[in-house]
Tab-separated table of C-alpha atoms and ligand atoms in Angstrom:
chain	number	residue	atom	x	y	z
H	64	UNK	CA	0.000	0.000	0.000
H	65	UNK	CA	1.299	3.470	-0.848
H	66	UNK	CA	1.526	5.874	2.110
H	67	UNK	CA	2.027	9.648	2.171
H	68	UNK	CA	5.770	10.186	1.784
H	69	UNK	CA	7.265	13.433	3.134
H	70	UNK	CA	10.889	12.488	2.381
H	71	UNK	CA	13.244	15.312	1.379
H	72	UNK	CA	14.858	13.303	-1.415
H	73	UNK	CA	14.713	10.875	-3.033
H	74	UNK	CA	11.115	11.899	-2.723
H	75	UNK	CA	7.611	10.867	-3.655
H	76	UNK	CA	6.767	10.596	-7.368
H	77	UNK	CA	3.342	11.020	-8.989
H	78	UNK	CA	1.467	7.754	-8.593
H	79	UNK	CA	0.220	7.781	-12.188
H	80	UNK	CA	3.804	8.074	-13.406
H	81	UNK	CA	4.822	5.028	-11.376
H	82	UNK	CA	1.853	3.131	-12.794
H	83	UNK	CA	2.893	4.025	-16.327
H	84	UNK	CA	6.476	2.931	-15.611
H	85	UNK	CA	5.144	-0.384	-14.302
H	86	UNK	CA	2.859	-0.871	-17.302
H	87	UNK	CA	5.587	-0.328	-19.872
H	88	UNK	CA	8.508	-1.723	-17.883
H	89	UNK	CA	8.916	-5.093	-19.594
H	90	UNK	CA	8.063	-3.993	-23.119
H	91	UNK	CA	8.504	-0.301	-23.842
H	92	UNK	CA	6.168	0.788	-26.683
H	93	UNK	CA	6.490	-2.531	-28.462
H	94	UNK	CA	10.302	-2.474	-28.526
H	95	UNK	CA	10.400	-5.977	-27.024
H	96	UNK	CA	12.479	-4.853	-24.059
H	97	UNK	CA	12.472	-2.183	-21.371
H	98	UNK	CA	13.680	1.366	-21.931
H	99	UNK	CA	16.576	0.548	-19.576
H	100	UNK	CA	17.823	-2.072	-22.007
H	101	UNK	CA	17.837	0.086	-25.135
H	102	UNK	CA	20.916	1.801	-26.544
H	103	UNK	CA	21.200	5.448	-25.606
H	104	UNK	CA	22.163	6.089	-29.237
H	105	UNK	CA	19.162	4.283	-30.742
H	106	UNK	CA	16.158	6.072	-32.207
H	107	UNK	CA	13.904	5.073	-29.271
H	108	UNK	CA	15.970	6.705	-26.536
H	109	UNK	CA	16.962	9.640	-28.761
H	110	UNK	CA	13.241	10.358	-29.018
H	111	UNK	CA	12.802	10.087	-25.240
H	112	UNK	CA	15.556	12.579	-24.377
H	113	UNK	CA	14.554	14.998	-27.137
H	114	UNK	CA	10.928	14.976	-25.952
H	115	UNK	CA	12.028	15.444	-22.316
H	116	UNK	CA	14.070	18.496	-23.304
H	117	UNK	CA	11.233	19.934	-25.375
H	118	UNK	CA	8.751	19.532	-22.518
H	119	UNK	CA	11.207	20.951	-19.979
H	120	UNK	CA	11.770	23.990	-22.215
H	121	UNK	CA	8.042	24.518	-22.578
H	122	UNK	CA	7.300	24.086	-18.858
H	123	UNK	CA	9.986	26.524	-17.708
H	124	UNK	CA	9.751	28.856	-20.689
H	125	UNK	CA	13.469	28.420	-21.369
H	126	UNK	CA	14.495	31.017	-23.978
H	127	UNK	CA	16.642	30.359	-27.025
H	128	UNK	CA	20.248	30.951	-26.101
H	129	UNK	CA	20.154	28.513	-23.191
H	130	UNK	CA	21.332	24.890	-23.297
H	131	UNK	CA	19.617	22.170	-21.289
H	132	UNK	CA	22.082	19.507	-20.129
H	133	UNK	CA	21.184	16.105	-18.642
H	134	UNK	CA	24.160	15.284	-16.425
H	135	UNK	CA	25.118	13.030	-13.514
H	136	UNK	CA	26.876	13.486	-10.182
H	137	UNK	CA	23.954	15.196	-8.446
H	138	UNK	CA	23.691	18.825	-7.462
H	139	UNK	CA	26.812	18.247	-5.374
H	140	UNK	CA	28.930	17.710	-8.473
H	141	UNK	CA	27.774	21.120	-9.695
H	142	UNK	CA	29.355	22.644	-6.576
H	143	UNK	CA	32.706	21.944	-8.282
H	144	UNK	CA	31.645	21.824	-11.930
H	145	UNK	CA	30.338	25.400	-11.796
H	146	UNK	CA	33.602	27.000	-10.617
H	147	UNK	CA	35.599	24.699	-12.925
H	148	UNK	CA	33.617	26.031	-15.881
H	149	UNK	CA	32.864	29.610	-14.930
H	150	UNK	CA	35.658	30.952	-12.737
H	151	UNK	CA	38.341	31.162	-15.445
H	152	UNK	CA	40.832	32.653	-13.001
H	153	UNK	CA	38.405	35.236	-11.688
H	154	UNK	CA	36.500	35.370	-8.400
H	155	UNK	CA	32.893	34.525	-7.565
H	156	UNK	CA	30.560	35.476	-4.738
H	157	UNK	CA	28.295	33.166	-2.722
H	158	UNK	CA	25.163	34.134	-0.827
H	159	UNK	CA	24.974	31.766	2.161
H	160	UNK	CA	21.435	31.187	3.425
H	161	UNK	CA	21.520	27.562	4.601
H	162	UNK	CA	23.413	24.268	4.545
H	163	UNK	CA	23.361	23.798	0.786
H	164	UNK	CA	24.659	27.215	-0.219
H	165	UNK	CA	27.249	26.894	2.535
H	166	UNK	CA	28.434	23.590	1.062
H	167	UNK	CA	28.545	25.079	-2.429
H	168	UNK	CA	30.609	28.009	-1.100
H	169	UNK	CA	33.022	25.704	0.699
H	170	UNK	CA	33.564	23.481	-2.337
H	171	UNK	CA	34.145	26.462	-4.654
H	172	UNK	CA	37.006	27.620	-2.413
H	173	UNK	CA	39.014	24.688	-3.791
H	174	UNK	CA	39.049	26.338	-7.212
H	175	UNK	CA	39.755	30.003	-6.684
H	176	UNK	CA	39.238	33.196	-4.765
H	177	UNK	CA	35.575	33.041	-3.908
H	178	UNK	CA	33.971	35.402	-1.447
H	179	UNK	CA	30.929	35.300	0.777
H	180	UNK	CA	28.491	37.902	-0.569
H	181	UNK	CA	26.367	37.677	2.597
H	182	UNK	CA	25.583	35.067	5.212
H	183	UNK	CA	22.597	34.765	7.509
H	184	UNK	CA	24.190	32.046	9.602
H	185	UNK	CA	25.242	33.986	12.689
H	186	UNK	CA	22.065	35.996	12.801
H	187	UNK	CA	20.018	33.614	14.929
H	188	UNK	CA	20.718	30.795	17.321
H	189	UNK	CA	17.702	28.689	16.360
H	190	UNK	CA	17.318	26.264	13.475
H	191	UNK	CA	21.036	26.061	12.780
H	192	UNK	CA	21.038	29.843	12.411
H	193	UNK	CA	19.365	30.060	9.011
H	194	UNK	CA	15.871	31.479	9.261
H	195	UNK	CA	15.759	34.451	6.928
H	196	UNK	CA	17.238	36.037	3.796
H	197	UNK	CA	19.808	38.816	3.921
H	198	UNK	CA	18.727	42.352	3.104
H	199	UNK	CA	19.479	43.272	-0.498
H	200	UNK	CA	21.742	46.081	0.825
H	201	UNK	CA	23.851	43.513	2.700
H	202	UNK	CA	24.813	41.576	-0.434
H	203	UNK	CA	28.268	42.569	-1.647
H	204	UNK	CA	29.365	41.446	-5.088
H	205	UNK	CA	32.329	42.857	-6.979
H	206	UNK	CA	31.455	43.908	-10.522
H	207	UNK	CA	34.330	41.779	-11.827
H	208	UNK	CA	32.938	38.603	-10.238
H	209	UNK	CA	32.516	35.709	-12.682
H	210	UNK	CA	29.154	34.924	-11.082
H	211	UNK	CA	27.097	35.141	-7.912
H	212	UNK	CA	25.711	31.888	-6.497
H	213	UNK	CA	22.408	31.538	-4.613
H	214	UNK	CA	20.397	28.573	-3.401
H	215	UNK	CA	16.806	29.605	-4.099
H	216	UNK	CA	15.326	26.948	-1.816
H	217	UNK	CA	17.268	25.720	1.198
H	218	UNK	CA	15.919	22.192	1.599
H	219	UNK	CA	17.128	21.676	5.175
H	220	UNK	CA	16.224	25.054	6.667
H	221	UNK	CA	13.061	25.683	4.651
H	222	UNK	CA	14.165	29.113	3.417
H	223	UNK	CA	12.967	30.042	-0.089
H	224	UNK	CA	13.767	32.990	-2.341
H	225	UNK	CA	10.548	34.203	-3.982
H	226	UNK	CA	11.944	37.291	-5.664
H	227	UNK	CA	15.537	36.839	-6.852
H	228	UNK	CA	15.693	40.182	-8.706
H	229	UNK	CA	14.763	42.016	-5.499
H	230	UNK	CA	17.168	40.006	-3.340
H	231	UNK	CA	19.984	40.597	-5.842
H	232	UNK	CA	19.042	44.191	-6.683
H	233	UNK	CA	22.484	45.494	-5.643
H	234	UNK	CA	24.424	42.910	-7.629
H	235	UNK	CA	25.964	44.518	-10.727
H	236	UNK	CA	23.831	43.596	-13.753
H	237	UNK	CA	26.902	42.283	-15.563
H	238	UNK	CA	27.390	39.469	-13.028
H	239	UNK	CA	25.486	36.298	-13.974
H	240	UNK	CA	23.369	34.642	-11.291
H	241	UNK	CA	23.879	30.916	-10.702
H	242	UNK	CA	21.048	29.216	-8.812
H	243	UNK	CA	20.733	25.871	-7.060
H	244	UNK	CA	17.012	25.118	-7.573
H	245	UNK	CA	17.239	21.421	-6.666
H	246	UNK	CA	14.318	21.363	-4.267
H	247	UNK	CA	11.868	23.773	-5.906
H	248	UNK	CA	12.458	23.628	-9.641
H	249	UNK	CA	9.131	23.349	-11.531
H	250	UNK	CA	7.110	24.158	-8.393
H	251	UNK	CA	5.976	27.527	-9.767
H	252	UNK	CA	6.896	29.824	-12.670
H	253	UNK	CA	10.492	31.095	-12.571
H	254	UNK	CA	11.991	33.646	-14.971
H	255	UNK	CA	14.877	31.683	-16.475
H	256	UNK	CA	16.219	34.840	-18.137
H	257	UNK	CA	17.079	36.222	-14.669
H	258	UNK	CA	19.759	33.539	-14.376
H	259	UNK	CA	22.997	32.637	-16.121
H	260	UNK	CA	22.818	29.053	-14.900
H	261	UNK	CA	20.193	26.976	-13.070
H	262	UNK	CA	20.888	23.507	-11.732
H	263	UNK	CA	18.914	20.827	-9.928
H	264	UNK	CA	19.391	17.262	-8.793
H	265	UNK	CA	16.387	15.318	-10.066
H	266	UNK	CA	15.335	13.432	-6.957
H	267	UNK	CA	13.107	16.129	-5.434
H	268	UNK	CA	10.778	17.503	-8.093
H	269	UNK	CA	11.901	15.859	-11.334
H	270	UNK	CA	12.334	12.090	-11.057
H	271	UNK	CA	14.673	9.393	-9.746
H	272	UNK	CA	18.165	10.201	-8.472
H	273	UNK	CA	21.110	9.877	-10.835
H	274	UNK	CA	20.128	12.779	-13.077
H	275	UNK	CA	21.106	16.437	-12.735
H	276	UNK	CA	19.604	19.157	-14.906
H	277	UNK	CA	21.691	22.164	-15.884
H	278	UNK	CA	20.194	25.097	-17.795
H	279	UNK	CA	23.015	27.355	-18.894
H	280	UNK	CA	23.226	30.497	-20.990
H	281	UNK	CA	25.351	29.875	-24.048
H	282	UNK	CA	27.796	32.723	-23.411
H	283	UNK	CA	28.803	31.005	-20.162
H	284	UNK	CA	29.764	27.822	-21.988
H	285	UNK	CA	33.311	27.328	-23.188
H	286	UNK	CA	35.248	29.075	-20.425
H	287	UNK	CA	36.675	25.884	-18.907
H	288	UNK	CA	40.447	25.545	-19.057
H	289	UNK	CA	42.235	22.573	-20.681
H	290	UNK	CA	42.738	20.864	-17.299
H	291	UNK	CA	38.991	20.413	-16.814
H	292	UNK	CA	37.940	16.784	-17.472
H	293	UNK	CA	35.898	16.458	-20.667
H	294	UNK	CA	32.941	14.992	-18.781
H	295	UNK	CA	32.881	18.076	-16.544
H	296	UNK	CA	33.130	20.595	-19.391
H	297	UNK	CA	29.765	22.185	-20.301
H	298	UNK	CA	31.079	22.851	-23.839
H	299	UNK	CA	31.841	19.187	-24.440
H	300	UNK	CA	28.551	18.045	-22.895
H	301	UNK	CA	26.546	20.578	-24.915
H	302	UNK	CA	28.319	19.648	-28.164
H	303	UNK	CA	27.539	15.973	-27.511
H	304	UNK	CA	23.876	16.409	-26.585
H	305	UNK	CA	24.640	15.305	-22.980
H	306	UNK	CA	25.804	11.978	-24.406
H	307	UNK	CA	29.580	12.067	-24.323
H	308	UNK	CA	29.148	8.828	-22.420
H	309	UNK	CA	26.102	6.762	-21.408
H	310	UNK	CA	23.576	9.021	-19.703
H	311	UNK	CA	21.230	7.831	-16.891
H	312	UNK	CA	18.641	6.640	-19.395
H	313	UNK	CA	16.041	5.320	-16.943
H	314	UNK	CA	16.089	8.530	-14.868
H	315	UNK	CA	15.724	10.640	-18.022
H	316	UNK	CA	12.789	8.492	-19.174
H	317	UNK	CA	10.980	8.877	-15.828
H	318	UNK	CA	11.749	12.612	-15.767
H	319	UNK	CA	10.109	12.836	-19.191
H	320	UNK	CA	6.965	11.184	-17.822
H	321	UNK	CA	6.974	13.604	-14.864
H	322	UNK	CA	7.171	16.540	-17.320
H	323	UNK	CA	4.093	15.184	-19.146
H	324	UNK	CA	2.338	14.844	-15.784
H	325	UNK	CA	3.157	18.478	-14.905
H	326	UNK	CA	1.692	19.611	-18.234
H	327	UNK	CA	-1.494	17.697	-17.382
H	328	UNK	CA	-1.656	19.590	-14.051
H	329	UNK	CA	-1.813	22.896	-15.901
H	330	UNK	CA	1.957	23.365	-16.009
H	331	UNK	CA	3.958	25.071	-13.292
H	332	UNK	CA	1.258	27.720	-12.828
H	333	UNK	CA	-1.251	24.964	-12.100
H	334	UNK	CA	1.118	23.345	-9.628
H	335	UNK	CA	1.821	26.644	-7.901
H	336	UNK	CA	-1.848	27.000	-6.940
H	337	UNK	CA	-1.893	23.594	-5.263
H	338	UNK	CA	1.573	24.083	-3.735
H	339	UNK	CA	0.439	27.344	-2.103
H	340	UNK	CA	-2.719	25.701	-0.747
H	341	UNK	CA	-0.655	22.865	0.724
H	342	UNK	CA	1.922	25.155	2.323
H	343	UNK	CA	-0.707	27.601	3.641
H	344	UNK	CA	-2.587	24.783	5.312
H	345	UNK	CA	0.527	23.383	6.983
H	346	UNK	CA	1.968	26.733	8.162
H	347	UNK	CA	-1.476	27.770	9.462
H	348	UNK	CA	-1.693	24.560	11.461
H	349	UNK	CA	1.754	25.194	12.961
H	350	UNK	CA	1.079	28.870	13.723
H	351	UNK	CA	-2.353	28.151	15.238
H	352	UNK	CA	-1.119	25.358	17.499
H	353	UNK	CA	-0.682	27.649	20.500
H	354	UNK	CA	3.073	27.063	20.526
H	355	UNK	CA	2.829	23.260	20.415
H	356	UNK	CA	4.517	23.341	16.984
H	357	UNK	CA	6.904	25.998	15.755
H	358	UNK	CA	8.514	27.000	12.455
H	359	UNK	CA	11.235	29.635	12.969
H	360	UNK	CA	11.533	30.922	9.386
H	361	UNK	CA	10.640	34.549	8.573
H	362	UNK	CA	7.202	34.820	6.939
H	363	UNK	CA	8.463	36.237	3.628
H	364	UNK	CA	10.796	33.318	2.914
H	365	UNK	CA	8.976	30.265	4.244
H	366	UNK	CA	9.489	27.488	1.726
H	367	UNK	CA	6.511	26.093	-0.171
H	368	UNK	CA	8.376	22.787	-0.513
H	369	UNK	CA	10.190	22.024	2.757
H	370	UNK	CA	8.554	22.822	6.079
H	371	UNK	CA	10.735	22.199	9.129
H	372	UNK	CA	9.018	22.414	12.495
H	373	UNK	CA	9.811	21.607	16.107
H	374	UNK	CA	7.657	20.418	18.984
H	375	UNK	CA	7.722	22.646	22.073
H	376	UNK	CA	8.632	19.540	24.076
H	377	UNK	CA	11.366	17.574	22.246
H	378	UNK	CA	10.697	14.640	24.587
H	379	UNK	CA	7.611	14.040	22.403
H	380	UNK	CA	9.630	13.790	19.162
H	381	UNK	CA	9.963	10.016	19.143
H	382	UNK	CA	6.251	9.495	19.931
H	383	UNK	CA	5.346	11.928	17.133
H	384	UNK	CA	7.496	10.033	14.657
H	385	UNK	CA	6.295	6.579	15.691
H	386	UNK	CA	2.615	7.535	15.707
H	387	UNK	CA	2.778	9.501	12.465
H	388	UNK	CA	4.276	6.473	10.777
H	389	UNK	CA	1.468	4.307	12.138
H	390	UNK	CA	-0.960	6.856	10.700
H	391	UNK	CA	0.586	6.327	7.253
H	392	UNK	CA	2.804	9.430	7.188
H	393	UNK	CA	6.374	8.591	6.214
H	394	UNK	CA	9.743	10.288	6.712
H	395	UNK	CA	8.853	13.283	8.894
H	396	UNK	CA	12.100	13.282	10.863
H	397	UNK	CA	13.940	16.573	10.496
H	398	UNK	CA	17.508	16.879	9.268
H	399	UNK	CA	19.976	16.195	12.060
H	400	UNK	CA	21.492	19.689	11.849
H	401	UNK	CA	18.127	21.310	12.603
H	402	UNK	CA	16.342	18.639	14.672
H	403	UNK	CA	12.606	18.265	15.093
H	404	UNK	CA	10.494	17.436	12.054
H	405	UNK	CA	10.425	18.309	8.389
H	406	UNK	CA	7.600	17.795	5.941
H	407	UNK	CA	8.729	17.961	2.328
H	408	UNK	CA	5.629	18.670	0.280
H	409	UNK	CA	6.936	18.568	-3.268
H	410	UNK	CA	4.854	18.756	-6.454
H	411	UNK	CA	3.986	15.048	-6.372
H	412	UNK	CA	2.613	15.110	-2.804
H	413	UNK	CA	-1.106	15.857	-3.206
H	414	UNK	CA	-3.203	18.210	-1.057
H	415	UNK	CA	-4.834	15.110	0.472
H	416	UNK	CA	-1.441	14.128	1.906
H	417	UNK	CA	-1.055	17.487	3.655
H	418	UNK	CA	-4.646	17.249	4.901
H	419	UNK	CA	-3.814	13.857	6.420
H	420	UNK	CA	-0.697	15.335	8.030
H	421	UNK	CA	-2.427	18.346	9.603
H	422	UNK	CA	-5.265	16.243	10.954
H	423	UNK	CA	-2.690	13.945	12.588
H	424	UNK	CA	-0.801	16.991	13.960
H	425	UNK	CA	-3.961	18.509	15.453
H	426	UNK	CA	-4.942	15.225	16.997
H	427	UNK	CA	-1.437	14.642	18.412
H	428	UNK	CA	-1.377	18.145	19.919
H	429	UNK	CA	-4.780	17.572	21.514
H	430	UNK	CA	-3.667	14.312	23.062
H	431	UNK	CA	-0.333	15.671	24.310
H	432	UNK	CA	-0.913	19.393	24.834
J	704	LIG	C1	19.419	17.676	-2.329
J	704	LIG	C2	20.115	18.953	-2.583
J	704	LIG	C3	21.466	18.988	-2.992
J	704	LIG	C4	22.311	17.753	-3.136
J	704	LIG	O1	21.842	16.976	-4.161
J	704	LIG	P1	22.620	15.659	-4.629
J	704	LIG	O2	21.911	15.340	-5.886
J	704	LIG	O3	22.449	14.640	-3.551
J	704	LIG	O4	24.040	15.999	-4.827
J	704	LIG	C5	22.014	20.226	-3.267
J	704	LIG	N1	21.311	21.354	-3.131
J	704	LIG	C6	20.021	21.351	-2.728
J	704	LIG	C7	19.288	22.638	-2.601
J	704	LIG	C8	19.395	20.148	-2.436
J	704	LIG	O5	18.109	20.135	-2.045
């Protein structure tokens, strides 16, 4: 039986997509074998990856002049691949708003003189210190910087950027913005043209793990030096249609089905409506619990996708987790660096799942309050 899965990643997938995968697993479209067993260079898989790119471009409104790359290594590999490709002996600036941007900043230091454009870490003692966004005035980026890096949804701390242009208003217009969108890509409309490069590991909102999407403006391709491995060079990957070597064919196939599913939901605008309903319901339940539950994130940057919350009495944590699991609610344990609980309510988690969660939370508070 399928239960409501609040895992942060790998995360829940649309049930109808899983059913379709099951139905065509042994014999994909009459090919006589599964999609996993077909050559990545054959006409069948070439059609799958081309259709996935076309649908992705349509869903995100990706303009001409941007390449879409289907890579591997996860978002974490981009922490090094981005500086390897874009730094070209210059510096870059990192906005640190949570664990993921902090990791990206740390990794980039291996490759050159990167600076911290702003950090919200020391600002508060709760929730690992990351509960808000910096003021636009506090973000310092040199006009010669090769890029500025932001994580537009901090998966662990539940801090989301809703208005990148406003946050980055003081960044010189000549500096391209690089964004880690792993945990909220395709959750609502985003203006791709505001960014030089967008990247996302697939296992939150796109499909199975093993696939990483990179959307990169063409003028940022081709800056990698000769020491950069071919597999890590955006130019080489773009010139080879993301198939310098064998790509993660099964993950790309499932991602393609997820893109079709998103189109059937009314695209990203359709999903945004449901995502806002889900998040509103959950935050309202937390805020109206009389202090039984608490989310420490500032109201203007509370994530629509990842909702961390604590119980006023941490001695109740293990009972909450055990009983929620019995009630059919999976994976609510918070990240160890923050503690408490976290509900990841990605695109594929329906409103009914959040309704089941809040009714459990209200009942648990009543019984233990
Ligand atoms: C999950 C996540 C990562 C790491 O992704 P991997 O694919 O495991 O490398 C990086 N950044 C963000 C924002 C994430 O949510």
